[in-house]
PDB file of C-alpha atoms and ligand atoms in Angstrom:
ATOM      1  CA  UNK A   1     -26.951   4.392 -15.727  1.00 86.00           C
ATOM      2  CA  UNK A   2     -23.619   5.664 -14.848  1.00 93.00           C
ATOM      3  CA  UNK A   3     -22.145   3.813 -11.809  1.00 94.00           C
ATOM      4  CA  UNK A   4     -20.075   5.441  -9.080  1.00 98.00           C
ATOM      5  CA  UNK A   5     -16.813   4.378  -7.282  1.00 98.00           C
ATOM      6  CA  UNK A   6     -14.573   6.340  -5.097  1.00 98.00           C
ATOM      7  CA  UNK A   7     -12.131   6.689  -2.303  1.00 98.00           C
ATOM      8  CA  UNK A   8     -12.956   7.907   1.178  1.00 98.00           C
ATOM      9  CA  UNK A   9     -10.132   9.413   3.535  1.00 97.00           C
ATOM     10  CA  UNK A  10      -9.258  12.277   5.535  1.00 97.00           C
ATOM     11  CA  UNK A  11      -7.429  14.200   4.074  1.00 95.00           C
ATOM     12  CA  UNK A  12      -7.847  12.900   0.510  1.00 95.00           C
ATOM     13  CA  UNK A  13      -7.456  15.837  -1.944  1.00 92.00           C
ATOM     14  CA  UNK A  14      -3.845  14.509  -2.690  1.00 90.00           C
ATOM     15  CA  UNK A  15      -5.151  11.080  -3.904  1.00 95.00           C
ATOM     16  CA  UNK A  16      -3.932   9.787  -7.184  1.00 97.00           C
ATOM     17  CA  UNK A  17      -6.592   7.098  -7.199  1.00 98.00           C
ATOM     18  CA  UNK A  18      -9.301   9.068  -9.146  1.00 98.00           C
ATOM     19  CA  UNK A  19      -6.919   9.763 -12.180  1.00 98.00           C
ATOM     20  CA  UNK A  20      -5.519   6.175 -12.127  1.00 98.00           C
ATOM     21  CA  UNK A  21      -9.063   4.475 -12.020  1.00 98.00           C
ATOM     22  CA  UNK A  22     -10.732   7.059 -14.378  1.00 98.00           C
ATOM     23  CA  UNK A  23      -7.969   6.333 -16.951  1.00 98.00           C
ATOM     24  CA  UNK A  24      -8.818   2.581 -16.768  1.00 98.00           C
ATOM     25  CA  UNK A  25     -12.664   3.135 -16.914  1.00 98.00           C
ATOM     26  CA  UNK A  26     -12.364   5.363 -19.869  1.00 98.00           C
ATOM     27  CA  UNK A  27     -10.014   2.971 -21.768  1.00 98.00           C
ATOM     28  CA  UNK A  28     -12.358   0.046 -21.183  1.00 98.00           C
ATOM     29  CA  UNK A  29     -15.516   2.019 -21.971  1.00 97.00           C
ATOM     30  CA  UNK A  30     -17.106   1.434 -18.650  1.00 97.00           C
ATOM     31  CA  UNK A  31     -19.896   3.893 -17.808  1.00 97.00           C
ATOM     32  CA  UNK A  32     -18.656   4.798 -14.384  1.00 98.00           C
ATOM     33  CA  UNK A  33     -16.704   7.452 -12.501  1.00 98.00           C
ATOM     34  CA  UNK A  34     -14.389   7.323  -9.611  1.00 98.00           C
ATOM     35  CA  UNK A  35     -14.400  10.406  -7.207  1.00 98.00           C
ATOM     36  CA  UNK A  36     -12.690  11.418  -3.971  1.00 98.00           C
ATOM     37  CA  UNK A  37     -14.594  12.084  -0.842  1.00 98.00           C
ATOM     38  CA  UNK A  38     -13.161  13.665   2.312  1.00 98.00           C
ATOM     39  CA  UNK A  39     -14.991  11.894   5.119  1.00 98.00           C
ATOM     40  CA  UNK A  40     -14.385  12.778   8.907  1.00 98.00           C
ATOM     41  CA  UNK A  41     -14.006   9.766  11.253  1.00 98.00           C
ATOM     42  CA  UNK A  42     -17.284  10.317  12.944  1.00 98.00           C
ATOM     43  CA  UNK A  43     -19.041  10.114   9.619  1.00 98.00           C
ATOM     44  CA  UNK A  44     -17.481   6.930   8.291  1.00 98.00           C
ATOM     45  CA  UNK A  45     -20.458   4.633   9.026  1.00 98.00           C
ATOM     46  CA  UNK A  46     -22.973   7.130   7.292  1.00 98.00           C
ATOM     47  CA  UNK A  47     -20.638   7.491   4.278  1.00 98.00           C
ATOM     48  CA  UNK A  48     -20.281   3.746   3.587  1.00 98.00           C
ATOM     49  CA  UNK A  49     -23.948   2.946   4.095  1.00 98.00           C
ATOM     50  CA  UNK A  50     -24.898   6.205   2.184  1.00 98.00           C
ATOM     51  CA  UNK A  51     -22.624   4.982  -0.787  1.00 98.00           C
ATOM     52  CA  UNK A  52     -24.298   1.668  -0.639  1.00 98.00           C
ATOM     53  CA  UNK A  53     -27.797   3.319  -0.679  1.00 97.00           C
ATOM     54  CA  UNK A  54     -26.741   5.349  -3.642  1.00 96.00           C
ATOM     55  CA  UNK A  55     -25.851   2.383  -5.665  1.00 96.00           C
ATOM     56  CA  UNK A  56     -21.979   2.751  -5.610  1.00 98.00           C
ATOM     57  CA  UNK A  57     -20.104  -0.241  -7.052  1.00 98.00           C
ATOM     58  CA  UNK A  58     -17.476   0.004  -4.390  1.00 98.00           C
ATOM     59  CA  UNK A  59     -15.015   2.212  -2.577  1.00 98.00           C
ATOM     60  CA  UNK A  60     -11.347   2.442  -1.535  1.00 98.00           C
ATOM     61  CA  UNK A  61     -10.565   3.287   2.022  1.00 98.00           C
ATOM     62  CA  UNK A  62      -7.555   5.191   3.055  1.00 96.00           C
ATOM     63  CA  UNK A  63      -5.916   6.928   6.014  1.00 93.00           C
ATOM     64  CA  UNK A  64      -7.394   7.075   8.785  1.00 94.00           C
ATOM     65  CA  UNK A  65     -10.273   4.781   8.283  1.00 96.00           C
ATOM     66  CA  UNK A  66      -8.779   1.384   7.160  1.00 95.00           C
ATOM     67  CA  UNK A  67      -9.142  -0.340  10.523  1.00 94.00           C
ATOM     68  CA  UNK A  68     -12.373   1.495  11.617  1.00 97.00           C
ATOM     69  CA  UNK A  69     -14.163   0.493   8.401  1.00 98.00           C
ATOM     70  CA  UNK A  70     -14.101  -3.219   9.384  1.00 97.00           C
ATOM     71  CA  UNK A  71     -17.062  -2.429  11.676  1.00 97.00           C
ATOM     72  CA  UNK A  72     -19.193  -1.538   8.529  1.00 98.00           C
ATOM     73  CA  UNK A  73     -18.279  -4.525   6.268  1.00 98.00           C
ATOM     74  CA  UNK A  74     -17.614  -8.226   6.266  1.00 98.00           C
ATOM     75  CA  UNK A  75     -13.810  -8.464   5.889  1.00 98.00           C
ATOM     76  CA  UNK A  76     -12.505 -11.414   3.916  1.00 97.00           C
ATOM     77  CA  UNK A  77      -9.912 -13.903   5.354  1.00 95.00           C
ATOM     78  CA  UNK A  78      -6.842 -11.957   4.296  1.00 95.00           C
ATOM     79  CA  UNK A  79      -8.059  -8.504   5.311  1.00 96.00           C
ATOM     80  CA  UNK A  80      -9.229 -10.004   8.625  1.00 95.00           C
ATOM     81  CA  UNK A  81      -5.843 -11.419   9.265  1.00 94.00           C
ATOM     82  CA  UNK A  82      -4.070  -8.135   8.287  1.00 94.00           C
ATOM     83  CA  UNK A  83      -6.625  -6.164  10.350  1.00 93.00           C
ATOM     84  CA  UNK A  84      -7.295  -3.504   7.841  1.00 94.00           C
ATOM     85  CA  UNK A  85      -9.601  -3.031   4.748  1.00 97.00           C
ATOM     86  CA  UNK A  86      -8.680  -0.795   1.778  1.00 97.00           C
ATOM     87  CA  UNK A  87     -11.550  -1.894  -0.615  1.00 98.00           C
ATOM     88  CA  UNK A  88     -15.039  -2.516  -0.220  1.00 98.00           C
ATOM     89  CA  UNK A  89     -17.513  -3.863  -2.644  1.00 98.00           C
ATOM     90  CA  UNK A  90     -21.260  -3.356  -2.456  1.00 98.00           C
ATOM     91  CA  UNK A  91     -23.356  -6.715  -3.176  1.00 94.00           C
ATOM     92  CA  UNK A  92     -26.304  -7.690  -1.169  1.00 93.00           C
ATOM     93  CA  UNK A  93     -23.663  -7.467   1.737  1.00 95.00           C
ATOM     94  CA  UNK A  94     -20.804  -5.022   2.179  1.00 98.00           C
ATOM     95  CA  UNK A  95     -17.641  -7.019   1.360  1.00 98.00           C
ATOM     96  CA  UNK A  96     -14.120  -5.999   2.614  1.00 98.00           C
ATOM     97  CA  UNK A  97     -10.774  -6.616   1.105  1.00 98.00           C
ATOM     98  CA  UNK A  98      -7.123  -5.615   1.524  1.00 97.00           C
ATOM     99  CA  UNK A  99      -5.442  -4.984  -1.831  1.00 98.00           C
ATOM    100  CA  UNK A 100      -2.229  -3.282  -0.337  1.00 97.00           C
ATOM    101  CA  UNK A 101      -0.866  -6.815   0.357  1.00 97.00           C
ATOM    102  CA  UNK A 102      -1.407  -8.058  -3.199  1.00 96.00           C
ATOM    103  CA  UNK A 103      -0.107  -4.832  -4.492  1.00 98.00           C
ATOM    104  CA  UNK A 104       3.230  -5.098  -2.590  1.00 98.00           C
ATOM    105  CA  UNK A 105       3.796  -8.652  -3.504  1.00 98.00           C
ATOM    106  CA  UNK A 106       3.053  -8.189  -7.345  1.00 97.00           C
ATOM    107  CA  UNK A 107       5.502  -5.192  -7.248  1.00 98.00           C
ATOM    108  CA  UNK A 108       8.252  -7.542  -6.065  1.00 98.00           C
ATOM    109  CA  UNK A 109       7.366 -10.373  -8.154  1.00 97.00           C
ATOM    110  CA  UNK A 110       7.023  -8.441 -11.498  1.00 96.00           C
ATOM    111  CA  UNK A 111      10.529  -6.903 -10.693  1.00 96.00           C
ATOM    112  CA  UNK A 112      11.830 -10.480 -10.583  1.00 97.00           C
ATOM    113  CA  UNK A 113      12.480 -10.623  -6.960  1.00 97.00           C
ATOM    114  CA  UNK A 114      12.129 -14.144  -5.232  1.00 97.00           C
ATOM    115  CA  UNK A 115      10.407 -13.703  -1.967  1.00 97.00           C
ATOM    116  CA  UNK A 116      10.297 -17.347  -0.722  1.00 98.00           C
ATOM    117  CA  UNK A 117      13.179 -17.968   1.627  1.00 97.00           C
ATOM    118  CA  UNK A 118      14.391 -14.338   1.488  1.00 97.00           C
ATOM    119  CA  UNK A 119      15.529 -12.291   4.438  1.00 97.00           C
ATOM    120  CA  UNK A 120      13.278  -9.291   4.413  1.00 98.00           C
ATOM    121  CA  UNK A 121      13.601  -6.141   6.553  1.00 98.00           C
ATOM    122  CA  UNK A 122      10.451  -4.125   6.824  1.00 98.00           C
ATOM    123  CA  UNK A 123      10.925  -0.670   8.234  1.00 98.00           C
ATOM    124  CA  UNK A 124       7.675   0.800   9.796  1.00 98.00           C
ATOM    125  CA  UNK A 125       4.710  -0.685  11.747  1.00 96.00           C
ATOM    126  CA  UNK A 126       1.781   1.371  10.458  1.00 91.00           C
ATOM    127  CA  UNK A 127      -1.106   0.335   8.371  1.00 89.00           C
ATOM    128  CA  UNK A 128       0.811  -0.341   5.187  1.00 94.00           C
ATOM    129  CA  UNK A 129       3.499  -2.428   7.060  1.00 96.00           C
ATOM    130  CA  UNK A 130       0.683  -4.666   8.403  1.00 95.00           C
ATOM    131  CA  UNK A 131      -0.315  -5.722   4.859  1.00 97.00           C
ATOM    132  CA  UNK A 132       3.209  -5.813   3.592  1.00 98.00           C
ATOM    133  CA  UNK A 133       4.599  -7.939   6.437  1.00 97.00           C
ATOM    134  CA  UNK A 134       1.551 -10.266   6.352  1.00 97.00           C
ATOM    135  CA  UNK A 135       1.820 -11.223   2.585  1.00 97.00           C
ATOM    136  CA  UNK A 136       5.611 -11.588   2.836  1.00 98.00           C
ATOM    137  CA  UNK A 137       5.295 -13.833   5.733  1.00 97.00           C
ATOM    138  CA  UNK A 138       2.664 -16.085   4.129  1.00 97.00           C
ATOM    139  CA  UNK A 139       4.718 -16.215   0.891  1.00 97.00           C
ATOM    140  CA  UNK A 140       7.560 -17.744   2.872  1.00 97.00           C
ATOM    141  CA  UNK A 141       9.982 -14.916   3.545  1.00 98.00           C
ATOM    142  CA  UNK A 142      11.946 -14.522   6.762  1.00 98.00           C
ATOM    143  CA  UNK A 143      10.507 -11.185   7.981  1.00 98.00           C
ATOM    144  CA  UNK A 144      11.875  -8.759  10.618  1.00 98.00           C
ATOM    145  CA  UNK A 145       9.865  -5.483  11.321  1.00 98.00           C
ATOM    146  CA  UNK A 146      11.751  -2.674  12.730  1.00 98.00           C
ATOM    147  CA  UNK A 147       9.816   0.482  13.996  1.00 98.00           C
ATOM    148  CA  UNK A 148      10.511   3.721  15.975  1.00 98.00           C
ATOM    149  CA  UNK A 149       7.717   2.611  18.318  1.00 98.00           C
ATOM    150  CA  UNK A 150       8.783  -0.893  19.191  1.00 98.00           C
ATOM    151  CA  UNK A 151       5.463  -1.840  20.791  1.00 98.00           C
ATOM    152  CA  UNK A 152       3.683  -1.321  17.329  1.00 96.00           C
ATOM    153  CA  UNK A 153       6.204  -3.625  15.712  1.00 97.00           C
ATOM    154  CA  UNK A 154       5.597  -6.070  18.469  1.00 97.00           C
ATOM    155  CA  UNK A 155       1.943  -6.199  18.044  1.00 95.00           C
ATOM    156  CA  UNK A 156       2.171  -6.885  14.318  1.00 93.00           C
ATOM    157  CA  UNK A 157       4.744  -9.500  14.765  1.00 95.00           C
ATOM    158  CA  UNK A 158       3.348 -11.406  17.802  1.00 94.00           C
ATOM    159  CA  UNK A 159       0.280 -12.204  15.756  1.00 87.00           C
ATOM    160  CA  UNK A 160       2.204 -13.933  12.996  1.00 90.00           C
ATOM    161  CA  UNK A 161       5.120 -15.192  14.872  1.00 93.00           C
ATOM    162  CA  UNK A 162       7.705 -12.796  13.210  1.00 96.00           C
ATOM    163  CA  UNK A 163      10.787 -10.997  14.642  1.00 97.00           C
ATOM    164  CA  UNK A 164      10.694  -7.337  15.516  1.00 98.00           C
ATOM    165  CA  UNK A 165      13.032  -4.637  16.615  1.00 98.00           C
ATOM    166  CA  UNK A 166      13.689  -0.912  17.279  1.00 98.00           C
ATOM    167  CA  UNK A 167      15.416   1.381  14.774  1.00 98.00           C
ATOM    168  CA  UNK A 168      18.516   1.135  16.944  1.00 97.00           C
ATOM    169  CA  UNK A 169      19.287  -2.239  15.246  1.00 97.00           C
ATOM    170  CA  UNK A 170      19.171  -0.986  11.865  1.00 97.00           C
ATOM    171  CA  UNK A 171      22.716  -1.193  11.016  1.00 96.00           C
ATOM    172  CA  UNK A 172      22.847  -4.885  11.783  1.00 97.00           C
ATOM    173  CA  UNK A 173      19.439  -5.664  10.052  1.00 98.00           C
ATOM    174  CA  UNK A 174      20.258  -3.692   6.967  1.00 97.00           C
ATOM    175  CA  UNK A 175      23.414  -5.900   6.469  1.00 96.00           C
ATOM    176  CA  UNK A 176      21.462  -9.074   7.351  1.00 96.00           C
ATOM    177  CA  UNK A 177      18.618  -8.437   4.771  1.00 97.00           C
ATOM    178  CA  UNK A 178      18.286  -9.496   1.170  1.00 96.00           C
ATOM    179  CA  UNK A 179      15.425  -7.177   0.671  1.00 97.00           C
ATOM    180  CA  UNK A 180      14.657  -3.833   2.453  1.00 98.00           C
ATOM    181  CA  UNK A 181      11.172  -2.368   2.381  1.00 98.00           C
ATOM    182  CA  UNK A 182      10.446   1.134   3.539  1.00 98.00           C
ATOM    183  CA  UNK A 183       6.897   1.403   4.870  1.00 97.00           C
ATOM    184  CA  UNK A 184       7.274   4.510   6.884  1.00 97.00           C
ATOM    185  CA  UNK A 185       6.408   7.871   5.707  1.00 94.00           C
ATOM    186  CA  UNK A 186       9.991   9.117   5.988  1.00 97.00           C
ATOM    187  CA  UNK A 187      11.026  10.302   2.591  1.00 95.00           C
ATOM    188  CA  UNK A 188       7.646  11.510   1.665  1.00 94.00           C
ATOM    189  CA  UNK A 189       7.921  15.119   0.283  1.00 91.00           C
ATOM    190  CA  UNK A 190      11.312  15.249   1.954  1.00 95.00           C
ATOM    191  CA  UNK A 191      14.955  14.403   1.103  1.00 97.00           C
ATOM    192  CA  UNK A 192      15.421  12.080   4.168  1.00 97.00           C
ATOM    193  CA  UNK A 193      16.276   8.416   4.681  1.00 98.00           C
ATOM    194  CA  UNK A 194      16.248   6.353   7.876  1.00 98.00           C
ATOM    195  CA  UNK A 195      19.237   4.334   6.421  1.00 97.00           C
ATOM    196  CA  UNK A 196      22.473   5.953   5.950  1.00 95.00           C
ATOM    197  CA  UNK A 197      23.866   5.191   2.336  1.00 96.00           C
ATOM    198  CA  UNK A 198      27.124   3.609   3.671  1.00 95.00           C
ATOM    199  CA  UNK A 199      25.038   0.771   5.259  1.00 96.00           C
ATOM    200  CA  UNK A 200      23.507  -0.137   1.927  1.00 96.00           C
ATOM    201  CA  UNK A 201      26.887  -1.377   0.204  1.00 91.00           C
ATOM    202  CA  UNK A 202      25.705  -5.094   0.135  1.00 90.00           C
ATOM    203  CA  UNK A 203      22.001  -4.504  -0.255  1.00 93.00           C
ATOM    204  CA  UNK A 204      20.445  -6.411  -3.205  1.00 94.00           C
ATOM    205  CA  UNK A 205      16.999  -5.090  -3.279  1.00 98.00           C
ATOM    206  CA  UNK A 206      15.226  -1.887  -1.978  1.00 98.00           C
ATOM    207  CA  UNK A 207      11.470  -1.298  -2.232  1.00 98.00           C
ATOM    208  CA  UNK A 208      10.155   2.074  -0.902  1.00 98.00           C
ATOM    209  CA  UNK A 209       6.382   2.186  -0.724  1.00 98.00           C
ATOM    210  CA  UNK A 210       6.443   6.022  -0.557  1.00 96.00           C
ATOM    211  CA  UNK A 211       5.439   7.453  -4.044  1.00 95.00           C
ATOM    212  CA  UNK A 212       5.937  11.044  -3.645  1.00 93.00           C
ATOM    213  CA  UNK A 213       8.457  11.742  -4.710  1.00 95.00           C
ATOM    214  CA  UNK A 214       8.753   8.698  -6.950  1.00 96.00           C
ATOM    215  CA  UNK A 215      12.570   8.448  -6.305  1.00 97.00           C
ATOM    216  CA  UNK A 216      13.084   8.923  -2.585  1.00 98.00           C
ATOM    217  CA  UNK A 217      16.320   9.524  -0.970  1.00 98.00           C
ATOM    218  CA  UNK A 218      16.510   5.849   0.079  1.00 98.00           C
ATOM    219  CA  UNK A 219      15.985   4.858  -3.653  1.00 98.00           C
ATOM    220  CA  UNK A 220      18.549   7.305  -4.964  1.00 98.00           C
ATOM    221  CA  UNK A 221      21.095   6.017  -2.438  1.00 98.00           C
ATOM    222  CA  UNK A 222      20.283   2.312  -3.179  1.00 98.00           C
ATOM    223  CA  UNK A 223      20.624   2.958  -6.955  1.00 97.00           C
ATOM    224  CA  UNK A 224      23.989   4.547  -6.526  1.00 97.00           C
ATOM    225  CA  UNK A 225      25.196   1.588  -4.615  1.00 96.00           C
ATOM    226  CA  UNK A 226      24.147  -0.756  -7.333  1.00 96.00           C
ATOM    227  CA  UNK A 227      20.850  -2.337  -5.673  1.00 97.00           C
ATOM    228  CA  UNK A 228      17.667  -3.118  -7.469  1.00 97.00           C
ATOM    229  CA  UNK A 229      15.092  -0.654  -6.658  1.00 98.00           C
ATOM    230  CA  UNK A 230      11.298  -0.621  -6.758  1.00 98.00           C
ATOM    231  CA  UNK A 231       9.229   2.605  -6.231  1.00 98.00           C
ATOM    232  CA  UNK A 232       5.873   3.079  -4.541  1.00 98.00           C
ATOM    233  CA  UNK A 233       4.112   3.952  -7.772  1.00 98.00           C
ATOM    234  CA  UNK A 234       4.281   0.093  -8.530  1.00 97.00           C
ATOM    235  CA  UNK A 235       2.503  -0.863  -5.451  1.00 98.00           C
ATOM    236  CA  UNK A 236       0.041   1.926  -5.823  1.00 98.00           C
ATOM    237  CA  UNK A 237      -0.955   0.884  -9.329  1.00 98.00           C
ATOM    238  CA  UNK A 238      -1.059  -2.920  -8.573  1.00 98.00           C
ATOM    239  CA  UNK A 239      -3.259  -2.356  -5.432  1.00 98.00           C
ATOM    240  CA  UNK A 240      -5.438  -0.352  -7.518  1.00 98.00           C
ATOM    241  CA  UNK A 241      -5.749  -2.803 -10.286  1.00 98.00           C
ATOM    242  CA  UNK A 242      -6.728  -5.481  -7.713  1.00 98.00           C
ATOM    243  CA  UNK A 243      -9.500  -3.179  -6.429  1.00 98.00           C
ATOM    244  CA  UNK A 244     -10.657  -2.614  -9.928  1.00 98.00           C
ATOM    245  CA  UNK A 245     -10.735  -6.385 -10.670  1.00 98.00           C
ATOM    246  CA  UNK A 246     -12.758  -6.875  -7.461  1.00 98.00           C
ATOM    247  CA  UNK A 247     -15.325  -4.206  -8.348  1.00 98.00           C
ATOM    248  CA  UNK A 248     -15.687  -5.002 -12.098  1.00 97.00           C
ATOM    249  CA  UNK A 249     -14.292  -8.502 -12.619  1.00 97.00           C
ATOM    250  CA  UNK A 250     -12.004  -7.080 -15.361  1.00 98.00           C
ATOM    251  CA  UNK A 251      -8.254  -6.862 -15.213  1.00 97.00           C
ATOM    252  CA  UNK A 252      -7.565  -3.235 -15.966  1.00 98.00           C
ATOM    253  CA  UNK A 253      -4.738  -1.816 -18.190  1.00 98.00           C
ATOM    254  CA  UNK A 254      -1.919  -1.365 -15.496  1.00 98.00           C
ATOM    255  CA  UNK A 255       0.518   0.267 -17.917  1.00 98.00           C
ATOM    256  CA  UNK A 256      -1.948   2.997 -18.694  1.00 98.00           C
ATOM    257  CA  UNK A 257      -2.831   3.395 -15.076  1.00 98.00           C
ATOM    258  CA  UNK A 258       0.853   3.691 -14.267  1.00 98.00           C
ATOM    259  CA  UNK A 259       1.545   6.229 -16.892  1.00 98.00           C
ATOM    260  CA  UNK A 260      -1.305   8.438 -15.820  1.00 98.00           C
ATOM    261  CA  UNK A 261       0.119   8.411 -12.141  1.00 98.00           C
ATOM    262  CA  UNK A 262       3.588   8.993 -13.032  1.00 98.00           C
ATOM    263  CA  UNK A 263       2.476  11.875 -15.431  1.00 97.00           C
ATOM    264  CA  UNK A 264       0.427  13.233 -12.527  1.00 96.00           C
ATOM    265  CA  UNK A 265       3.294  13.227 -10.112  1.00 95.00           C
ATOM    266  CA  UNK A 266       5.650  14.948 -12.516  1.00 93.00           C
ATOM    267  CA  UNK A 267       3.172  17.764 -12.588  1.00 86.00           C
TER     268      UNK A 267
HETATM  269  P1  LIG B   1       1.015   5.081   9.209  1.00 62.04           P
HETATM  270  O1  LIG B   1      -0.071   4.071   9.601  1.00 62.04           O
HETATM  271  O2  LIG B   1       0.635   6.427   9.753  1.00 62.04           O
HETATM  272  O3  LIG B   1       2.445   4.507   9.635  1.00 62.04           O
HETATM  273  C1  LIG B   1       3.423   5.441   9.566  1.00 62.04           C
HETATM  274  C2  LIG B   1       4.847   4.666   9.823  1.00 62.04           C
HETATM  275  O4  LIG B   1       5.873   5.660   9.590  1.00 62.04           O
HETATM  276  C3  LIG B   1       4.898   4.348  11.352  1.00 62.04           C
HETATM  277  O5  LIG B   1       5.707   3.075  11.516  1.00 62.04           O
HETATM  278  C4  LIG B   1       5.741   5.308  12.086  1.00 62.04           C
HETATM  279  O6  LIG B   1       6.408   5.068  13.183  1.00 62.04           O
HETATM  280  C5  LIG B   1       6.667   5.732  10.906  1.00 62.04           C
HETATM  281  N1  LIG B   1       7.230   7.058  10.925  1.00 62.04           N
HETATM  282  C6  LIG B   1       6.690   8.192  10.697  1.00 62.04           C
HETATM  283  N2  LIG B   1       7.656   9.258  10.900  1.00 62.04           N
HETATM  284  C7  LIG B   1       8.689   8.601  11.257  1.00 62.04           C
HETATM  285  C8  LIG B   1       9.952   9.223  11.594  1.00 62.04           C
HETATM  286  N3  LIG B   1      10.275  10.499  11.556  1.00 62.04           N
HETATM  287  N4  LIG B   1      10.959   8.331  12.017  1.00 62.04           N
HETATM  288  C9  LIG B   1      10.743   6.982  12.001  1.00 62.04           C
HETATM  289  N5  LIG B   1       9.632   6.343  11.671  1.00 62.04           N
HETATM  290  C10 LIG B   1       8.517   7.357  11.425  1.00 62.04           C
HETATM  291  O7  LIG B   1       1.042   5.161   7.563  1.00 62.04           O
HETATM  292  P2  LIG B   1       0.866   3.990   6.475  1.00 62.04           P
HETATM  293  O8  LIG B   1      -0.540   4.093   6.148  1.00 62.04           O
HETATM  294  O9  LIG B   1       1.368   2.842   6.962  1.00 62.04           O
HETATM  295  O10 LIG B   1       1.603   4.704   5.326  1.00 62.04           O
HETATM  296  C11 LIG B   1       3.092   4.843   5.374  1.00 62.04           C
HETATM  297  C12 LIG B   1       3.665   5.371   4.053  1.00 62.04           C
HETATM  298  O11 LIG B   1       3.241   4.503   2.966  1.00 62.04           O
HETATM  299  C13 LIG B   1       2.987   6.714   3.521  1.00 62.04           C
HETATM  300  O12 LIG B   1       3.971   7.477   2.991  1.00 62.04           O
HETATM  301  C14 LIG B   1       2.088   6.295   2.535  1.00 62.04           C
HETATM  302  O13 LIG B   1       1.643   7.282   1.486  1.00 62.04           O
HETATM  303  C15 LIG B   1       2.797   5.141   1.948  1.00 62.04           C
HETATM  304  N6  LIG B   1       1.754   4.131   1.250  1.00 62.04           N
HETATM  305  C16 LIG B   1       2.034   3.770   0.035  1.00 62.04           C
HETATM  306  C17 LIG B   1       1.110   2.884  -0.554  1.00 62.04           C
HETATM  307  C18 LIG B   1       1.375   2.604  -2.079  1.00 62.04           C
HETATM  308  O14 LIG B   1       0.508   1.858  -2.622  1.00 62.04           O
HETATM  309  N7  LIG B   1       2.493   2.809  -2.635  1.00 62.04           N
HETATM  310  C19 LIG B   1       0.106   2.337   0.211  1.00 62.04           C
HETATM  311  C20 LIG B   1      -0.022   2.490   1.498  1.00 62.04           C
HETATM  312  C21 LIG B   1       0.905   3.539   2.004  1.00 62.04           C
HETATM  313  P3  LIG B   1       5.763   5.055  14.639  1.00 62.04           P
HETATM  314  O15 LIG B   1       4.840   3.928  14.680  1.00 62.04           O
HETATM  315  O16 LIG B   1       6.954   5.104  15.469  1.00 62.04           O
HETATM  316  O17 LIG B   1       4.937   6.424  14.693  1.00 62.04           O
END
C-alpha cells in the first residue's frame, strides 16, 4: 500500500519539499508520495491527528506551526531545547524532531567550515535562528545573535547563555565575526541585504539560509570580496535529508535532491 508523507504550513504552495522528497522516494523505489497541505492555525491539531489516523509515515511542519505543533507531539531533547519542531514521525506515539539545526550544521561542515571555537554572528531571531543558534552553541562556537527586535534575540540567548544585540551594532559585529549567518527573511525575493558590502572586507564565511533567490544580495557581495559563501539550498536539502532518514531509516540521495531543488528554483 502506498504510504503518505507531507508538509503542513500556511501558506505552503511555494514549498520545494514535495519535489525534493518525491525525487528521493522515486530514486529509492519507495512506494510513498509526499504532498503539501495548507492548514490554518486553528486546524493544526485536527490535521496532525488526522494524518496519523490516515496512516501517514510522517510530516514536515513549517511556518507558522513549528512551535504550536509541540502540543500535539512528543518532542525529542533537541527540539524541546530549541522550542520548535519541523518533523514528526507517526509510531505508536507522535514523535517530534527539529532537523533545521542538523541541516544548518551539516551545511557548514560539508563546506569545510570549522565551527568549534569560531566567532559566529547570527542575524535574526525567528524560528530558524532558534535552531541555528542552538546547534552552533552546542558545537562550541561563540555565538552572538543580532535582531531588529532585540527582545526576541534576548529571549533566545538568555536560555542558552549567549550574547545578543540590536542591528545598530552590526558594523562592529560583522568585523568581529569569523562566520556570518543571515537567518532573517531579508533578501528573500528582493535585492536587499542588512550588511553594506564595505563592511564585509575581512569576512571569511557567509551563510545565507534564504534560498530564493539562491544567490542573495548578501552572498553576491560576500563573493565579490572573496569570502567563502554557502547558500540556503544546502540547508534546505540537508534538513530534508535528515527528516527523510527519520521517517524511513534510509539516507537519501542528497545530490539528486539538491539538483531537483536547484532546477525548480531556476524555473
Ligand atoms: P521568522 O520566524 O518569521 O523570522 C523572521 C526574522 O527576520 C526575524 O528575526 C525578523 O526580525 C527578521 N526580519 C524580517 N524582516 C526584516 C527586516 N526588514 N529587517 C530586519 N529584520 C527582519 O522566519 P524564519 O522561519 O526564521 O525564516 C527566516 C528565513 O529563513 C525565511 O526566508 C525562510 O525561508 C528561511 N529559512 C530557510 C531554511 C532553509 O532550510 N534554507 C529553513 C528555515 C527558514 P524581527 O524579529 O524584528 O521581526
